[in-house]
Amino acid sequence: SILLAAWGWQRLGPGRLRRALGAWLAVALILLLASPRFYPHYAIGLLAPVAALAGLAFIGPLNARAWLGRGGILALALLGWGVCNAPLWSAPDGAARSRLIYGLDNFAQAPKAAEWIRAHSSPQQRLFVWGDEAELYYLSRRAPSSRFLFTYPFTGEAPPWPGGADDFRRGLHAPGVGVAVLAKPLNPNDPLQAEILMTLPAHFDGDTSVPPYILGRVRR
């Protein structure tokens, strides 16, 4: 598909369409490269402009030699797609597919963790998560306890958010919180994380039945 997109780019003459697709590709690449980590879904912004350019490769005179070349590239692309996705098709379930794609248990176990959260809290109660697993709020259908669905401002992975620590702390101590989840380790040398580390055992009953998560139901 990338080869076909390059072919389509060459066929596309100067004009607004070429500038628009070029800008789209540039923005998608900038967004992809802006993150210090990489997961496959980060490249989703590239799919539409690459597909559009690949389609343009097939627009033109009915030249048998050119169409043979395009067909060959398309066949190779489809073969590569099939080979790369064969392990996913043979995976026994969604959790196994998630592990193959991301190499993490967090995403694979999120549905099971969400079931635990729903079983141990009411819909009116809120969810506190230490980690970057925002899908838990959606899967468990529980509102977050604070504005911060990701811990980047509190771990040095992103600049500190003014007032963010206090907001996050209030979320942990809020009376409406029914379940707390540890999705990543806590650093006892950091004041906020040390406070969370002390608060959780004092107010929540821990459960490790859904690794790698540590789940805690608020103590009555």
mmCIF file of C-alpha atoms in Angstrom:
data_model
loop_
_atom_site.group_PDB
_atom_site.id
_atom_site.type_symbol
_atom_site.label_atom_id
_atom_site.label_comp_id
_atom_site.label_asym_id
_atom_site.label_seq_id
_atom_site.Cartn_x
_atom_site.Cartn_y
_atom_site.Cartn_z
ATOM 1 C CA SER A 1 0.000 0.000 0.000
ATOM 2 C CA ILE A 2 2.897 2.375 0.681
ATOM 3 C CA LEU A 3 4.393 1.607 -2.734
ATOM 4 C CA LEU A 4 1.029 2.231 -4.369
ATOM 5 C CA ALA A 5 0.685 5.473 -2.407
ATOM 6 C CA ALA A 6 4.111 6.576 -3.636
ATOM 7 C CA TRP A 7 3.021 5.728 -7.190
ATOM 8 C CA GLY A 8 -0.181 7.727 -6.709
ATOM 9 C CA TRP A 9 1.808 10.685 -5.384
ATOM 10 C CA GLN A 10 3.950 10.674 -8.519
ATOM 11 C CA ARG A 11 0.857 10.568 -10.723
ATOM 12 C CA LEU A 12 -0.794 13.428 -8.869
ATOM 13 C CA GLY A 13 0.080 16.730 -10.502
ATOM 14 C CA PRO A 14 0.587 20.022 -8.657
ATOM 15 C CA GLY A 15 -2.585 21.479 -7.226
ATOM 16 C CA ARG A 16 -4.837 21.725 -4.203
ATOM 17 C CA LEU A 17 -5.416 17.984 -3.895
ATOM 18 C CA ARG A 18 -1.709 17.224 -3.746
ATOM 19 C CA ARG A 19 -1.139 19.989 -1.207
ATOM 20 C CA ALA A 20 -4.080 18.788 0.896
ATOM 21 C CA LEU A 21 -2.930 15.158 0.927
ATOM 22 C CA GLY A 22 0.636 16.230 1.622
ATOM 23 C CA ALA A 23 -0.483 18.353 4.575
ATOM 24 C CA TRP A 24 -2.629 15.478 5.859
ATOM 25 C CA LEU A 25 0.331 13.095 5.718
ATOM 26 C CA ALA A 26 2.617 15.640 7.407
ATOM 27 C CA VAL A 27 0.195 16.224 10.297
ATOM 28 C CA ALA A 28 -0.345 12.474 10.750
ATOM 29 C CA LEU A 29 3.427 11.882 10.840
ATOM 30 C CA ILE A 30 3.952 14.705 13.338
ATOM 31 C CA LEU A 31 1.274 13.248 15.624
ATOM 32 C CA LEU A 32 2.853 9.794 15.280
ATOM 33 C CA LEU A 33 6.363 11.020 16.081
ATOM 34 C CA ALA A 34 5.273 13.322 18.923
ATOM 35 C CA SER A 35 4.813 10.411 21.332
ATOM 36 C CA PRO A 36 7.830 8.851 23.090
ATOM 37 C CA ARG A 37 6.152 5.430 22.721
ATOM 38 C CA PHE A 38 4.628 3.559 19.826
ATOM 39 C CA TYR A 39 1.588 1.334 19.550
ATOM 40 C CA PRO A 40 0.055 0.263 16.216
ATOM 41 C CA HIS A 41 -3.094 2.368 16.625
ATOM 42 C CA TYR A 42 -0.959 5.529 16.823
ATOM 43 C CA ALA A 43 -0.514 5.256 13.039
ATOM 44 C CA ILE A 44 -4.243 5.289 12.309
ATOM 45 C CA GLY A 45 -4.052 8.887 11.115
ATOM 46 C CA LEU A 46 -1.907 7.763 8.178
ATOM 47 C CA LEU A 47 -4.404 5.234 6.845
ATOM 48 C CA ALA A 48 -6.788 7.595 5.066
ATOM 49 C CA PRO A 49 -4.231 9.689 3.100
ATOM 50 C CA VAL A 50 -2.174 6.589 2.215
ATOM 51 C CA ALA A 51 -5.337 4.810 1.017
ATOM 52 C CA ALA A 52 -6.361 7.856 -1.042
ATOM 53 C CA LEU A 53 -2.948 8.044 -2.705
ATOM 54 C CA ALA A 54 -2.920 4.290 -3.307
ATOM 55 C CA GLY A 55 -6.286 4.611 -5.038
ATOM 56 C CA LEU A 56 -4.925 7.387 -7.256
ATOM 57 C CA ALA A 57 -2.284 4.964 -8.498
ATOM 58 C CA PHE A 58 -5.056 3.124 -10.348
ATOM 59 C CA ILE A 59 -6.377 6.228 -12.099
ATOM 60 C CA GLY A 60 -4.975 6.651 -15.558
ATOM 61 C CA PRO A 61 -4.860 5.216 -19.075
ATOM 62 C CA LEU A 62 -5.594 1.528 -19.531
ATOM 63 C CA ASN A 63 -1.976 0.609 -20.121
ATOM 64 C CA ALA A 64 -1.526 -3.143 -19.733
ATOM 65 C CA ARG A 65 2.067 -2.912 -18.514
ATOM 66 C CA ALA A 66 1.249 -0.259 -15.915
ATOM 67 C CA TRP A 67 -1.799 -2.147 -14.686
ATOM 68 C CA LEU A 68 0.261 -5.313 -14.400
ATOM 69 C CA GLY A 69 2.740 -3.468 -12.207
ATOM 70 C CA ARG A 70 -0.013 -2.027 -10.055
ATOM 71 C CA GLY A 71 -1.663 -5.420 -9.755
ATOM 72 C CA GLY A 72 1.643 -6.992 -8.717
ATOM 73 C CA ILE A 73 2.214 -4.405 -5.993
ATOM 74 C CA LEU A 74 -1.361 -4.842 -4.772
ATOM 75 C CA ALA A 75 -0.962 -8.635 -4.712
ATOM 76 C CA LEU A 76 2.263 -8.311 -2.694
ATOM 77 C CA ALA A 77 0.551 -5.899 -0.298
ATOM 78 C CA LEU A 78 -2.347 -8.309 0.210
ATOM 79 C CA LEU A 79 0.061 -11.223 0.707
ATOM 80 C CA GLY A 80 2.039 -9.260 3.286
ATOM 81 C CA TRP A 81 -1.175 -8.245 5.023
ATOM 82 C CA GLY A 82 -2.270 -11.873 5.183
ATOM 83 C CA VAL A 83 1.061 -13.125 6.523
ATOM 84 C CA CYS A 84 1.241 -10.385 9.173
ATOM 85 C CA ASN A 85 -2.326 -10.973 10.332
ATOM 86 C CA ALA A 86 -2.289 -14.779 10.294
ATOM 87 C CA PRO A 87 -1.345 -15.026 14.011
ATOM 88 C CA LEU A 88 -4.239 -12.700 14.881
ATOM 89 C CA TRP A 89 -6.739 -14.814 12.946
ATOM 90 C CA SER A 90 -5.564 -17.957 14.736
ATOM 91 C CA ALA A 91 -5.635 -16.383 18.216
ATOM 92 C CA PRO A 92 -8.238 -18.056 20.460
ATOM 93 C CA ASP A 93 -9.826 -14.832 21.740
ATOM 94 C CA GLY A 94 -9.612 -11.052 21.898
ATOM 95 C CA ALA A 95 -7.269 -11.102 24.889
ATOM 96 C CA ALA A 96 -4.752 -13.228 22.994
ATOM 97 C CA ARG A 97 -4.996 -10.915 19.978
ATOM 98 C CA SER A 98 -4.408 -7.911 22.215
ATOM 99 C CA ARG A 99 -1.254 -9.502 23.652
ATOM 100 C CA LEU A 100 0.053 -10.179 20.144
ATOM 101 C CA ILE A 101 -0.543 -6.583 19.032
ATOM 102 C CA TYR A 102 0.623 -4.687 22.116
ATOM 103 C CA GLY A 103 2.760 -7.144 24.050
ATOM 104 C CA LEU A 104 0.923 -6.074 27.237
ATOM 105 C CA ASP A 105 -1.517 -7.756 29.576
ATOM 106 C CA ASN A 106 -3.188 -4.477 30.564
ATOM 107 C CA PHE A 107 -5.322 -4.199 27.439
ATOM 108 C CA ALA A 108 -5.950 -7.928 27.312
ATOM 109 C CA GLN A 109 -7.187 -8.086 30.908
ATOM 110 C CA ALA A 110 -9.118 -4.801 30.894
ATOM 111 C CA PRO A 111 -12.531 -6.424 30.156
ATOM 112 C CA LYS A 112 -12.066 -8.868 33.031
ATOM 113 C CA ALA A 113 -10.993 -6.053 35.364
ATOM 114 C CA ALA A 114 -14.058 -4.058 34.309
ATOM 115 C CA GLU A 115 -16.288 -7.007 35.224
ATOM 116 C CA TRP A 116 -14.729 -7.033 38.690
ATOM 117 C CA ILE A 117 -15.284 -3.286 39.041
ATOM 118 C CA ARG A 118 -18.963 -3.575 38.075
ATOM 119 C CA ALA A 119 -19.429 -6.462 40.498
ATOM 120 C CA HIS A 120 -17.909 -4.563 43.421
ATOM 121 C CA SER A 121 -19.355 -1.090 42.970
ATOM 122 C CA SER A 122 -22.629 0.577 42.107
ATOM 123 C CA PRO A 123 -23.180 2.654 38.946
ATOM 124 C CA GLN A 124 -23.327 5.792 41.095
ATOM 125 C CA GLN A 125 -19.848 5.232 42.514
ATOM 126 C CA ARG A 126 -16.738 6.603 40.854
ATOM 127 C CA LEU A 127 -13.534 4.862 39.821
ATOM 128 C CA PHE A 128 -9.983 5.875 40.768
ATOM 129 C CA VAL A 129 -7.222 4.556 38.509
ATOM 130 C CA TRP A 130 -3.498 4.988 38.960
ATOM 131 C CA GLY A 131 -2.209 4.310 35.469
ATOM 132 C CA ASP A 132 -3.036 5.107 31.888
ATOM 133 C CA GLU A 133 -5.891 2.661 31.378
ATOM 134 C CA ALA A 134 -8.726 5.021 30.467
ATOM 135 C CA GLU A 135 -10.575 2.137 28.822
ATOM 136 C CA LEU A 136 -11.466 0.882 32.309
ATOM 137 C CA TYR A 137 -13.876 3.788 32.786
ATOM 138 C CA TYR A 138 -15.628 2.974 29.522
ATOM 139 C CA LEU A 139 -15.684 -0.798 29.968
ATOM 140 C CA SER A 140 -16.855 -0.667 33.583
ATOM 141 C CA ARG A 141 -19.310 2.181 32.915
ATOM 142 C CA ARG A 142 -18.013 4.092 35.919
ATOM 143 C CA ALA A 143 -17.228 7.812 36.012
ATOM 144 C CA PRO A 144 -13.640 8.845 36.819
ATOM 145 C CA SER A 145 -12.893 10.286 40.225
ATOM 146 C CA SER A 146 -10.859 13.204 38.807
ATOM 147 C CA ARG A 147 -10.189 15.077 35.576
ATOM 148 C CA PHE A 148 -6.990 13.118 34.991
ATOM 149 C CA LEU A 149 -7.474 9.851 33.116
ATOM 150 C CA PHE A 150 -3.719 9.498 32.559
ATOM 151 C CA THR A 151 -0.898 9.805 35.079
ATOM 152 C CA TYR A 152 1.640 11.465 32.782
ATOM 153 C CA PRO A 153 1.627 14.822 34.675
ATOM 154 C CA PHE A 154 2.424 12.975 37.912
ATOM 155 C CA THR A 155 5.198 10.658 36.723
ATOM 156 C CA GLY A 156 7.501 13.059 34.874
ATOM 157 C CA GLU A 157 6.391 11.771 31.463
ATOM 158 C CA ALA A 158 4.666 15.117 30.816
ATOM 159 C CA PRO A 159 5.046 18.587 32.356
ATOM 160 C CA PRO A 160 3.312 18.995 35.733
ATOM 161 C CA TRP A 161 -0.236 20.314 35.560
ATOM 162 C CA PRO A 162 -0.785 23.280 37.930
ATOM 163 C CA GLY A 163 -3.155 22.118 40.638
ATOM 164 C CA GLY A 164 -3.316 18.654 39.106
ATOM 165 C CA ALA A 165 -1.916 16.811 42.111
ATOM 166 C CA ASP A 166 -4.531 18.342 44.423
ATOM 167 C CA ASP A 167 -7.327 17.426 42.022
ATOM 168 C CA PHE A 168 -6.013 13.888 41.702
ATOM 169 C CA ARG A 169 -5.657 13.632 45.481
ATOM 170 C CA ARG A 170 -9.243 14.806 46.020
ATOM 171 C CA GLY A 171 -10.361 12.138 43.580
ATOM 172 C CA LEU A 172 -8.727 9.463 45.686
ATOM 173 C CA HIS A 173 -10.299 10.689 48.935
ATOM 174 C CA ALA A 174 -13.732 11.535 47.499
ATOM 175 C CA PRO A 175 -16.567 9.763 49.370
ATOM 176 C CA GLY A 176 -18.170 8.666 46.097
ATOM 177 C CA VAL A 177 -15.234 6.485 45.034
ATOM 178 C CA GLY A 178 -16.142 2.806 45.166
ATOM 179 C CA VAL A 179 -13.132 1.132 43.549
ATOM 180 C CA ALA A 180 -9.448 1.999 43.136
ATOM 181 C CA VAL A 181 -7.203 0.335 40.577
ATOM 182 C CA LEU A 182 -3.430 0.150 40.410
ATOM 183 C CA ALA A 183 -2.487 -0.335 36.771
ATOM 184 C CA LYS A 184 1.179 0.615 37.135
ATOM 185 C CA PRO A 185 3.708 0.639 40.000
ATOM 186 C CA LEU A 186 3.891 3.503 42.479
ATOM 187 C CA ASN A 187 7.125 5.326 43.273
ATOM 188 C CA PRO A 188 7.415 5.715 47.073
ATOM 189 C CA ASN A 189 9.993 8.505 46.619
ATOM 190 C CA ASP A 190 7.402 10.774 45.016
ATOM 191 C CA PRO A 191 5.211 12.595 47.600
ATOM 192 C CA LEU A 192 1.915 12.150 45.750
ATOM 193 C CA GLN A 193 2.585 8.525 44.905
ATOM 194 C CA ALA A 194 3.748 7.805 48.445
ATOM 195 C CA GLU A 195 0.461 9.240 49.730
ATOM 196 C CA ILE A 196 -1.495 7.016 47.361
ATOM 197 C CA LEU A 197 0.595 4.047 48.460
ATOM 198 C CA MET A 198 -0.379 4.691 52.088
ATOM 199 C CA THR A 199 -4.014 5.571 51.407
ATOM 200 C CA LEU A 200 -4.970 2.537 49.341
ATOM 201 C CA PRO A 201 -4.346 -0.169 51.975
ATOM 202 C CA ALA A 202 -6.013 1.999 54.623
ATOM 203 C CA HIS A 203 -9.259 2.520 52.714
ATOM 204 C CA PHE A 204 -9.500 -0.267 50.124
ATOM 205 C CA ASP A 205 -9.462 -4.069 50.293
ATOM 206 C CA GLY A 206 -7.019 -5.294 47.669
ATOM 207 C CA ASP A 207 -7.601 -8.024 45.123
ATOM 208 C CA THR A 208 -4.984 -9.458 42.731
ATOM 209 C CA SER A 209 -7.202 -11.919 40.876
ATOM 210 C CA VAL A 210 -6.922 -9.994 37.587
ATOM 211 C CA PRO A 211 -3.191 -9.521 36.970
ATOM 212 C CA PRO A 212 -1.486 -7.202 36.220
ATOM 213 C CA TYR A 213 -4.121 -5.028 37.921
ATOM 214 C CA ILE A 214 -4.425 -4.581 41.671
ATOM 215 C CA LEU A 215 -8.069 -3.875 42.359
ATOM 216 C CA GLY A 216 -9.438 -2.435 45.578
ATOM 217 C CA ARG A 217 -12.999 -2.170 46.838
ATOM 218 C CA VAL A 218 -13.611 0.679 49.277
ATOM 219 C CA ARG A 219 -13.654 -0.595 52.843
ATOM 220 C CA ARG A 220 -17.047 -0.209 54.478
#
